[in-house]
Amino acid sequence: MNDEFSLITRYFKNICTSRPDVRLGIGDDAACLTVPPGKELLVSCDTLVSDVHFLPSWSAEAIASRAVRVNVSDIAAMAGEPNWLLLALTMPTLDEQWLTAFSYGLREALRVFDLALVGGDTTRGPLSITMTIHGLVPTGKAITRRGAREGDIIFVSDCIGAAALAVSFFEKNLPLEERAVLWEKLIHPKPRLDLRYILQTFASAAIDISDGLSADLGHICQSSGVGACLDWEAIPVHPLVHKYQGEQAIPFALSGGDDYELCFTVPAKQVKACFEALAKQQITCYPIGVIEKKLGLRAKTATGDVIPIEMKGYQHF
Ligand code: ADP
Ligand code: MG
């Protein structure tokens, strides 16, 4: 293989899932894509940098898989359906073994989500992966961070904390089975596309938990101009976080990111119907608190005390 174009063809063009809404994919100056009437386009981009978002020791397949999934999660958080992906890949050398594994992981993830890779860019430099994802949502149905109102009930879509535990225990010798569970949570987070109709029908606001529940619920509160009070005991924490963090399990889960579960709010009068719709789809979501007028984040403990919670999570700067 001797040039950039054969590299692109071999590792990226040839792995493409075809979709009828891609009129022109990889190979021209731009892709040409069809947005159907009645739909709006959602666009989001995420960068994964070596040593920041993953370790150089991770397999290329794992890096590709995680990169696609965190991007898909942003579309899930808007109640959309992902369809097109662009990949800007920067790598230090032309390592064919690494590229083969990366391309394999990428192809698998594209298939899982019926995503078409429609373009990108390939450059030399320190390893970094930027993906731009596109998705569709029926016009007017996108759920933003801005719609939470006093009295809305706050939900989280599953147990949290496992991916953060995977990161902090990376070097630790855990029993193999536990290690596998945590690694799976980190590498194959499940973007909650299954909640799309629930969100479109009932949610007033939504966000995916990438930086930690306290930080991400904080974003909903700040964007919506409200505060929140959580029920401390109701926060669903992964069993392994309970096992290894003990008393600190809930604070650990609140501030640890990377789970890519959703946090969303539902107006009180819609909650009953929302639970019925969830049950019909056999999905369990957990009510964890209520939106209040008073700004800031706090939690009510089992003894009835109200404790303040810092809205902090991972920050790059
Ligand atoms: P241009 O010079 O016009 O920007 P490039 O030579 O960078 O185009 O890329 C040629 C084609 O290959 C384009 O369609 C581009 O979108 C696609 N492409 C380049 N790198 C990648 C990649 N890593 N993954 C997917 N498509 C890529
Ligand atoms: Mg061009």
Short mmCIF file of N, CA and C in Angstrom, two decimals, residues 9-172:
data_model
loop_
_atom_site.label_atom_id
_atom_site.label_comp_id
_atom_site.label_asym_id
_atom_site.label_seq_id
_atom_site.Cartn_x
_atom_site.Cartn_y
_atom_site.Cartn_z
N THR A 9 -9.19 3.79 0.91
CA THR A 9 -10.04 2.78 0.27
C THR A 9 -10.03 1.48 1.07
N ARG A 10 -8.83 1.06 1.43
CA ARG A 10 -8.69 -0.24 2.08
C ARG A 10 -9.31 -0.27 3.47
N TYR A 11 -9.03 0.72 4.27
CA TYR A 11 -9.44 0.66 5.67
C TYR A 11 -10.76 1.36 5.97
N PHE A 12 -11.19 2.25 5.09
CA PHE A 12 -12.40 3.01 5.41
C PHE A 12 -13.51 2.88 4.37
N LYS A 13 -13.16 3.03 3.09
CA LYS A 13 -14.21 2.97 2.07
C LYS A 13 -14.81 1.56 2.00
N ASN A 14 -13.96 0.57 2.10
CA ASN A 14 -14.43 -0.81 1.93
C ASN A 14 -15.25 -1.35 3.09
N ILE A 15 -15.27 -0.65 4.20
CA ILE A 15 -16.02 -1.17 5.34
C ILE A 15 -17.40 -0.53 5.44
N CYS A 16 -17.76 0.28 4.45
CA CYS A 16 -18.96 1.09 4.59
C CYS A 16 -20.26 0.31 4.49
N THR A 17 -21.11 0.57 5.43
CA THR A 17 -22.48 0.12 5.38
C THR A 17 -23.17 1.01 4.33
N SER A 18 -24.00 0.44 3.47
CA SER A 18 -24.66 1.34 2.52
C SER A 18 -26.04 1.74 3.03
N ARG A 19 -26.39 2.95 2.79
CA ARG A 19 -27.71 3.46 3.20
C ARG A 19 -28.31 4.20 2.03
N PRO A 20 -29.63 4.09 1.85
CA PRO A 20 -30.25 4.77 0.71
C PRO A 20 -30.19 6.30 0.80
N ASP A 21 -29.98 6.83 2.03
CA ASP A 21 -29.92 8.29 2.15
C ASP A 21 -28.51 8.86 1.88
N VAL A 22 -27.57 7.99 1.47
CA VAL A 22 -26.24 8.47 1.08
C VAL A 22 -26.16 8.47 -0.45
N ARG A 23 -26.26 9.68 -1.04
CA ARG A 23 -26.21 9.74 -2.50
C ARG A 23 -24.76 9.61 -2.97
N LEU A 24 -23.85 10.16 -2.15
CA LEU A 24 -22.42 10.10 -2.46
C LEU A 24 -21.67 10.01 -1.14
N GLY A 25 -20.86 8.98 -0.99
CA GLY A 25 -20.12 8.80 0.27
C GLY A 25 -18.65 9.15 0.12
N ILE A 26 -17.77 8.30 0.63
CA ILE A 26 -16.32 8.54 0.59
C ILE A 26 -15.82 8.59 -0.85
N GLY A 27 -14.92 9.53 -1.14
CA GLY A 27 -14.24 9.53 -2.43
C GLY A 27 -14.37 10.82 -3.20
N ASP A 28 -15.23 11.71 -2.79
CA ASP A 28 -15.33 12.99 -3.49
C ASP A 28 -14.93 14.11 -2.53
N ASP A 29 -15.12 15.36 -2.96
CA ASP A 29 -14.74 16.47 -2.09
C ASP A 29 -15.67 16.61 -0.90
N ALA A 30 -16.89 16.16 -1.08
CA ALA A 30 -17.85 16.18 0.04
C ALA A 30 -18.85 15.05 -0.18
N ALA A 31 -19.44 14.62 0.89
CA ALA A 31 -20.51 13.63 0.77
C ALA A 31 -21.80 14.35 0.40
N CYS A 32 -22.71 13.64 -0.26
CA CYS A 32 -24.01 14.22 -0.60
C CYS A 32 -25.08 13.35 0.04
N LEU A 33 -25.85 13.94 0.94
CA LEU A 33 -26.74 13.18 1.81
C LEU A 33 -28.16 13.72 1.76
N THR A 34 -29.13 12.85 1.90
CA THR A 34 -30.53 13.27 1.78
C THR A 34 -31.20 13.35 3.14
N VAL A 35 -31.68 14.53 3.49
CA VAL A 35 -32.49 14.67 4.72
C VAL A 35 -33.95 14.60 4.31
N PRO A 36 -34.69 13.58 4.77
CA PRO A 36 -36.07 13.43 4.33
C PRO A 36 -36.96 14.55 4.88
N PRO A 37 -38.05 14.86 4.17
CA PRO A 37 -38.96 15.89 4.66
C PRO A 37 -39.51 15.48 6.02
N GLY A 38 -39.77 16.46 6.87
CA GLY A 38 -40.34 16.16 8.19
C GLY A 38 -39.30 15.81 9.23
N LYS A 39 -38.02 15.82 8.81
CA LYS A 39 -36.95 15.50 9.77
C LYS A 39 -35.98 16.67 9.90
N GLU A 40 -35.37 16.76 11.10
CA GLU A 40 -34.30 17.73 11.30
C GLU A 40 -33.00 16.98 11.48
N LEU A 41 -31.89 17.68 11.13
CA LEU A 41 -30.57 17.08 11.21
C LEU A 41 -29.92 17.42 12.55
N LEU A 42 -29.39 16.40 13.24
CA LEU A 42 -28.62 16.60 14.46
C LEU A 42 -27.15 16.37 14.11
N VAL A 43 -26.26 17.23 14.57
CA VAL A 43 -24.84 17.07 14.27
C VAL A 43 -24.02 17.25 15.54
N SER A 44 -23.05 16.38 15.74
CA SER A 44 -22.22 16.49 16.93
C SER A 44 -20.84 15.91 16.65
N CYS A 45 -19.82 16.42 17.33
CA CYS A 45 -18.49 15.87 17.11
C CYS A 45 -17.74 15.68 18.42
N ASP A 46 -16.92 14.65 18.48
CA ASP A 46 -16.18 14.29 19.69
C ASP A 46 -14.78 13.86 19.30
N THR A 47 -13.80 14.27 20.10
CA THR A 47 -12.42 13.86 19.86
C THR A 47 -11.94 12.94 20.98
N LEU A 48 -11.25 11.90 20.60
CA LEU A 48 -10.59 11.02 21.59
C LEU A 48 -9.09 11.14 21.39
N VAL A 49 -8.41 11.58 22.43
CA VAL A 49 -6.97 11.79 22.35
C VAL A 49 -6.25 10.73 23.18
N SER A 50 -5.17 10.21 22.64
CA SER A 50 -4.36 9.20 23.34
C SER A 50 -3.86 9.77 24.66
N ASP A 51 -3.93 8.96 25.72
CA ASP A 51 -3.50 9.33 27.07
C ASP A 51 -4.50 10.22 27.82
N VAL A 52 -5.49 10.73 27.10
CA VAL A 52 -6.53 11.51 27.76
C VAL A 52 -7.82 10.68 27.82
N HIS A 53 -8.26 10.20 26.66
CA HIS A 53 -9.51 9.43 26.58
C HIS A 53 -9.29 7.94 26.48
N PHE A 54 -8.10 7.55 26.14
CA PHE A 54 -7.76 6.12 26.11
C PHE A 54 -6.25 6.00 26.29
N LEU A 55 -5.81 4.79 26.63
CA LEU A 55 -4.37 4.57 26.79
C LEU A 55 -3.83 3.95 25.51
N PRO A 56 -2.59 4.27 25.16
CA PRO A 56 -2.00 3.71 23.94
C PRO A 56 -2.01 2.17 23.97
N SER A 57 -2.08 1.59 25.18
CA SER A 57 -2.08 0.13 25.28
C SER A 57 -3.42 -0.51 24.89
N TRP A 58 -4.49 0.29 24.79
CA TRP A 58 -5.78 -0.28 24.38
C TRP A 58 -5.67 -0.80 22.94
N SER A 59 -6.45 -1.82 22.63
CA SER A 59 -6.46 -2.30 21.25
C SER A 59 -7.13 -1.25 20.36
N ALA A 60 -6.69 -1.21 19.11
CA ALA A 60 -7.25 -0.25 18.16
C ALA A 60 -8.74 -0.52 17.95
N GLU A 61 -9.10 -1.79 18.04
CA GLU A 61 -10.50 -2.19 17.88
C GLU A 61 -11.35 -1.57 18.99
N ALA A 62 -10.84 -1.63 20.23
CA ALA A 62 -11.56 -1.05 21.37
C ALA A 62 -11.68 0.46 21.23
N ILE A 63 -10.63 1.10 20.76
CA ILE A 63 -10.66 2.56 20.60
C ILE A 63 -11.72 2.96 19.57
N ALA A 64 -11.76 2.23 18.47
CA ALA A 64 -12.74 2.54 17.42
C ALA A 64 -14.16 2.33 17.93
N SER A 65 -14.36 1.22 18.62
CA SER A 65 -15.70 0.91 19.11
C SER A 65 -16.20 1.98 20.08
N ARG A 66 -15.34 2.34 21.02
CA ARG A 66 -15.74 3.33 22.01
C ARG A 66 -15.99 4.69 21.35
N ALA A 67 -15.13 5.04 20.39
CA ALA A 67 -15.29 6.34 19.73
C ALA A 67 -16.66 6.43 19.04
N VAL A 68 -17.06 5.38 18.34
CA VAL A 68 -18.36 5.41 17.67
C VAL A 68 -19.48 5.51 18.70
N ARG A 69 -19.38 4.71 19.75
CA ARG A 69 -20.46 4.65 20.74
C ARG A 69 -20.65 5.97 21.48
N VAL A 70 -19.56 6.66 21.83
CA VAL A 70 -19.75 7.93 22.55
C VAL A 70 -20.36 8.98 21.62
N ASN A 71 -20.07 8.87 20.34
CA ASN A 71 -20.69 9.79 19.39
C ASN A 71 -22.17 9.48 19.20
N VAL A 72 -22.50 8.20 19.09
CA VAL A 72 -23.90 7.81 18.93
C VAL A 72 -24.70 8.26 20.15
N SER A 73 -24.06 8.21 21.32
CA SER A 73 -24.76 8.59 22.55
C SER A 73 -25.26 10.04 22.51
N ASP A 74 -24.50 10.93 21.87
CA ASP A 74 -24.94 12.32 21.78
C ASP A 74 -26.24 12.44 20.96
N ILE A 75 -26.36 11.61 19.95
CA ILE A 75 -27.60 11.62 19.15
C ILE A 75 -28.75 11.02 19.97
N ALA A 76 -28.43 9.94 20.73
CA ALA A 76 -29.46 9.32 21.59
C ALA A 76 -29.97 10.33 22.61
N ALA A 77 -29.07 11.17 23.13
CA ALA A 77 -29.44 12.14 24.16
C ALA A 77 -30.36 13.24 23.62
N MET A 78 -30.38 13.39 22.28
CA MET A 78 -31.28 14.38 21.67
C MET A 78 -32.58 13.72 21.18
N ALA A 79 -32.72 12.43 21.47
CA ALA A 79 -33.89 11.64 21.04
C ALA A 79 -33.89 11.38 19.54
N GLY A 80 -32.69 11.35 18.95
CA GLY A 80 -32.58 11.13 17.51
C GLY A 80 -32.11 9.74 17.17
N GLU A 81 -31.95 9.54 15.86
CA GLU A 81 -31.52 8.26 15.32
C GLU A 81 -30.26 8.53 14.49
N PRO A 82 -29.12 7.89 14.79
CA PRO A 82 -27.89 8.22 14.07
C PRO A 82 -27.90 7.65 12.66
N ASN A 83 -27.30 8.34 11.70
CA ASN A 83 -27.23 7.77 10.36
C ASN A 83 -25.90 7.92 9.65
N TRP A 84 -25.19 9.05 9.85
CA TRP A 84 -23.95 9.24 9.09
C TRP A 84 -22.80 9.62 10.01
N LEU A 85 -21.60 9.16 9.65
CA LEU A 85 -20.42 9.42 10.48
C LEU A 85 -19.26 9.89 9.61
N LEU A 86 -18.50 10.87 10.11
CA LEU A 86 -17.24 11.26 9.49
C LEU A 86 -16.11 11.00 10.48
N LEU A 87 -14.95 10.65 9.95
CA LEU A 87 -13.83 10.28 10.81
C LEU A 87 -12.58 11.07 10.44
N ALA A 88 -12.09 11.88 11.37
CA ALA A 88 -10.80 12.54 11.18
C ALA A 88 -9.78 11.79 12.03
N LEU A 89 -8.87 11.11 11.35
CA LEU A 89 -7.90 10.26 12.04
C LEU A 89 -6.51 10.85 11.91
N THR A 90 -5.86 11.08 13.06
CA THR A 90 -4.47 11.53 13.06
C THR A 90 -3.66 10.44 13.73
N MET A 91 -2.60 9.98 13.05
CA MET A 91 -1.78 8.90 13.63
C MET A 91 -0.31 9.15 13.33
N PRO A 92 0.54 8.68 14.26
CA PRO A 92 1.98 9.01 14.16
C PRO A 92 2.68 8.29 13.01
N THR A 93 2.27 7.03 12.73
CA THR A 93 2.92 6.27 11.66
C THR A 93 1.86 5.48 10.91
N LEU A 94 2.25 4.95 9.77
CA LEU A 94 1.31 4.11 9.04
C LEU A 94 1.50 2.66 9.52
N ASP A 95 0.77 2.32 10.57
CA ASP A 95 0.90 1.00 11.19
C ASP A 95 -0.26 0.13 10.68
N GLU A 96 0.05 -0.75 9.74
CA GLU A 96 -1.02 -1.50 9.07
C GLU A 96 -1.75 -2.43 10.02
N GLN A 97 -1.01 -2.97 10.99
CA GLN A 97 -1.65 -3.86 11.96
C GLN A 97 -2.66 -3.08 12.81
N TRP A 98 -2.25 -1.91 13.23
CA TRP A 98 -3.14 -1.05 14.03
C TRP A 98 -4.36 -0.65 13.21
N LEU A 99 -4.11 -0.25 11.96
CA LEU A 99 -5.21 0.19 11.09
C LEU A 99 -6.19 -0.94 10.80
N THR A 100 -5.67 -2.16 10.63
CA THR A 100 -6.55 -3.30 10.37
C THR A 100 -7.49 -3.51 11.56
N ALA A 101 -6.93 -3.46 12.77
CA ALA A 101 -7.74 -3.66 13.97
C ALA A 101 -8.72 -2.50 14.15
N PHE A 102 -8.26 -1.28 13.90
CA PHE A 102 -9.13 -0.11 14.03
C PHE A 102 -10.30 -0.20 13.05
N SER A 103 -9.97 -0.57 11.82
CA SER A 103 -10.98 -0.67 10.78
C SER A 103 -11.99 -1.77 11.10
N TYR A 104 -11.51 -2.85 11.69
CA TYR A 104 -12.40 -3.95 12.09
C TYR A 104 -13.38 -3.48 13.18
N GLY A 105 -12.84 -2.82 14.22
CA GLY A 105 -13.69 -2.31 15.30
C GLY A 105 -14.70 -1.29 14.78
N LEU A 106 -14.24 -0.46 13.86
CA LEU A 106 -15.10 0.56 13.27
C LEU A 106 -16.25 -0.09 12.48
N ARG A 107 -15.89 -1.08 11.66
CA ARG A 107 -16.91 -1.75 10.84
C ARG A 107 -17.98 -2.40 11.71
N GLU A 108 -17.55 -3.06 12.78
CA GLU A 108 -18.51 -3.71 13.68
C GLU A 108 -19.46 -2.68 14.27
N ALA A 109 -18.91 -1.57 14.75
CA ALA A 109 -19.74 -0.54 15.38
C ALA A 109 -20.69 0.11 14.36
N LEU A 110 -20.21 0.31 13.13
CA LEU A 110 -21.08 0.89 12.09
C LEU A 110 -22.27 -0.03 11.83
N ARG A 111 -22.00 -1.33 11.82
CA ARG A 111 -23.08 -2.30 11.58
C ARG A 111 -24.10 -2.29 12.69
N VAL A 112 -23.60 -2.27 13.94
CA VAL A 112 -24.52 -2.30 15.09
C VAL A 112 -25.53 -1.16 15.01
N PHE A 113 -25.06 0.01 14.60
CA PHE A 113 -25.94 1.19 14.62
C PHE A 113 -26.46 1.58 13.24
N ASP A 114 -26.24 0.73 12.24
CA ASP A 114 -26.64 1.02 10.86
C ASP A 114 -26.19 2.43 10.45
N LEU A 115 -24.91 2.68 10.69
CA LEU A 115 -24.33 3.99 10.40
C LEU A 115 -23.51 3.90 9.13
N ALA A 116 -23.57 4.92 8.30
CA ALA A 116 -22.70 4.96 7.12
C ALA A 116 -21.53 5.90 7.39
N LEU A 117 -20.31 5.42 7.12
CA LEU A 117 -19.13 6.29 7.17
C LEU A 117 -19.09 7.03 5.84
N VAL A 118 -19.27 8.34 5.85
CA VAL A 118 -19.43 9.06 4.58
C VAL A 118 -18.27 9.99 4.25
N GLY A 119 -17.24 10.00 5.10
CA GLY A 119 -16.09 10.84 4.78
C GLY A 119 -15.18 11.02 5.96
N GLY A 120 -14.16 11.83 5.77
CA GLY A 120 -13.23 12.07 6.86
C GLY A 120 -11.96 12.73 6.39
N ASP A 121 -10.94 12.57 7.18
CA ASP A 121 -9.64 13.15 6.87
C ASP A 121 -8.58 12.28 7.53
N THR A 122 -7.42 12.15 6.88
CA THR A 122 -6.36 11.30 7.43
C THR A 122 -5.07 12.10 7.45
N THR A 123 -4.49 12.27 8.64
CA THR A 123 -3.28 13.09 8.75
C THR A 123 -2.26 12.43 9.68
N ARG A 124 -1.03 12.93 9.61
CA ARG A 124 0.02 12.42 10.49
C ARG A 124 0.19 13.34 11.69
N GLY A 125 0.38 12.72 12.87
CA GLY A 125 0.56 13.49 14.11
C GLY A 125 0.30 12.59 15.29
N PRO A 126 0.29 13.14 16.51
CA PRO A 126 -0.01 12.32 17.69
C PRO A 126 -1.41 11.70 17.56
N LEU A 127 -1.54 10.45 18.00
CA LEU A 127 -2.79 9.70 17.78
C LEU A 127 -4.01 10.42 18.36
N SER A 128 -4.96 10.70 17.50
CA SER A 128 -6.22 11.30 17.94
C SER A 128 -7.32 10.97 16.93
N ILE A 129 -8.51 10.78 17.47
CA ILE A 129 -9.63 10.34 16.63
C ILE A 129 -10.79 11.31 16.83
N THR A 130 -11.19 11.96 15.76
CA THR A 130 -12.34 12.85 15.86
C THR A 130 -13.44 12.30 14.98
N MET A 131 -14.61 12.15 15.54
CA MET A 131 -15.74 11.70 14.74
C MET A 131 -16.83 12.77 14.77
N THR A 132 -17.44 12.95 13.62
CA THR A 132 -18.60 13.83 13.53
C THR A 132 -19.78 12.95 13.15
N ILE A 133 -20.78 13.00 13.99
CA ILE A 133 -21.94 12.14 13.74
C ILE A 133 -23.15 12.98 13.36
N HIS A 134 -23.96 12.42 12.50
CA HIS A 134 -25.22 13.06 12.10
C HIS A 134 -26.36 12.13 12.45
N GLY A 135 -27.47 12.71 12.81
CA GLY A 135 -28.65 11.93 13.10
C GLY A 135 -29.89 12.67 12.68
N LEU A 136 -31.00 11.97 12.68
CA LEU A 136 -32.27 12.59 12.29
C LEU A 136 -33.25 12.50 13.44
N VAL A 137 -34.12 13.49 13.50
CA VAL A 137 -35.18 13.50 14.50
C VAL A 137 -36.40 14.15 13.85
N PRO A 138 -37.62 13.67 14.13
CA PRO A 138 -38.79 14.34 13.55
C PRO A 138 -38.77 15.83 13.93
N THR A 139 -39.13 16.66 12.99
CA THR A 139 -39.07 18.11 13.21
C THR A 139 -39.76 18.51 14.53
N GLY A 140 -39.01 19.26 15.32
CA GLY A 140 -39.56 19.77 16.59
C GLY A 140 -39.48 18.79 17.74
N LYS A 141 -38.98 17.58 17.50
CA LYS A 141 -39.01 16.56 18.56
C LYS A 141 -37.67 16.38 19.29
N ALA A 142 -36.64 17.12 18.89
CA ALA A 142 -35.35 16.97 19.58
C ALA A 142 -35.51 17.41 21.03
N ILE A 143 -34.91 16.66 21.95
CA ILE A 143 -34.97 17.01 23.36
C ILE A 143 -33.66 17.67 23.76
N THR A 144 -33.75 18.86 24.31
CA THR A 144 -32.56 19.64 24.64
C THR A 144 -32.28 19.61 26.15
N ARG A 145 -31.27 20.36 26.56
CA ARG A 145 -30.97 20.49 28.00
C ARG A 145 -31.78 21.61 28.64
N ARG A 146 -32.56 22.31 27.85
CA ARG A 146 -33.12 23.59 28.31
C ARG A 146 -34.54 23.53 28.83
N GLY A 147 -35.17 22.35 28.75
CA GLY A 147 -36.62 22.34 28.99
C GLY A 147 -37.07 21.91 30.39
N ALA A 148 -36.14 21.70 31.33
CA ALA A 148 -36.55 21.23 32.66
C ALA A 148 -37.26 22.34 33.42
N ARG A 149 -38.38 21.97 34.09
CA ARG A 149 -39.16 22.97 34.84
C ARG A 149 -39.40 22.47 36.26
N GLU A 150 -39.62 23.42 37.16
CA GLU A 150 -39.91 23.11 38.56
C GLU A 150 -40.98 22.01 38.65
N GLY A 151 -40.72 20.99 39.45
CA GLY A 151 -41.69 19.91 39.64
C GLY A 151 -41.45 18.70 38.75
N ASP A 152 -40.64 18.87 37.71
CA ASP A 152 -40.34 17.72 36.83
C ASP A 152 -39.59 16.66 37.63
N ILE A 153 -39.85 15.40 37.28
CA ILE A 153 -39.14 14.29 37.94
C ILE A 153 -37.88 13.96 37.12
N ILE A 154 -36.79 13.73 37.85
CA ILE A 154 -35.50 13.43 37.20
C ILE A 154 -35.30 11.91 37.14
N PHE A 155 -34.96 11.43 35.96
CA PHE A 155 -34.72 9.99 35.78
C PHE A 155 -33.28 9.74 35.35
N VAL A 156 -32.78 8.54 35.70
CA VAL A 156 -31.54 8.07 35.11
C VAL A 156 -31.84 6.70 34.50
N SER A 157 -31.20 6.41 33.35
CA SER A 157 -31.65 5.26 32.55
C SER A 157 -31.07 3.92 32.99
N ASP A 158 -30.09 3.92 33.89
CA ASP A 158 -29.59 2.64 34.45
C ASP A 158 -28.57 2.94 35.54
N CYS A 159 -28.00 1.87 36.12
CA CYS A 159 -26.98 2.03 37.15
C CYS A 159 -25.78 2.79 36.58
N ILE A 160 -25.16 3.58 37.42
CA ILE A 160 -24.00 4.37 36.98
C ILE A 160 -22.77 4.05 37.83
N GLY A 161 -21.63 4.46 37.33
CA GLY A 161 -20.38 4.37 38.10
C GLY A 161 -19.41 3.30 37.61
N ALA A 162 -19.90 2.32 36.85
CA ALA A 162 -19.03 1.19 36.47
C ALA A 162 -17.90 1.62 35.54
N ALA A 163 -18.19 2.49 34.58
CA ALA A 163 -17.14 2.90 33.64
C ALA A 163 -16.06 3.70 34.36
N ALA A 164 -16.48 4.55 35.30
CA ALA A 164 -15.49 5.33 36.07
C ALA A 164 -14.65 4.40 36.94
N LEU A 165 -15.27 3.35 37.46
CA LEU A 165 -14.53 2.37 38.25
C LEU A 165 -13.51 1.64 37.36
N ALA A 166 -13.94 1.34 36.13
CA ALA A 166 -13.02 0.69 35.18
C ALA A 166 -11.79 1.55 34.96
N VAL A 167 -11.99 2.86 34.82
CA VAL A 167 -10.87 3.78 34.59
C VAL A 167 -9.96 3.81 35.82
N SER A 168 -10.56 3.95 37.02
CA SER A 168 -9.71 4.12 38.20
C SER A 168 -9.07 2.80 38.65
N PHE A 169 -9.64 1.68 38.22
CA PHE A 169 -9.07 0.37 38.61
C PHE A 169 -8.28 -0.27 37.49
N PHE A 170 -7.91 0.52 36.49
CA PHE A 170 -7.30 -0.05 35.30
C PHE A 170 -6.06 -0.89 35.61
N GLU A 171 -5.29 -0.42 36.58
CA GLU A 171 -4.03 -1.09 36.91
C GLU A 171 -4.20 -2.15 37.99
N LYS A 172 -5.39 -2.20 38.58
CA LYS A 172 -5.59 -3.06 39.74
C LYS A 172 -5.85 -4.51 39.34
#
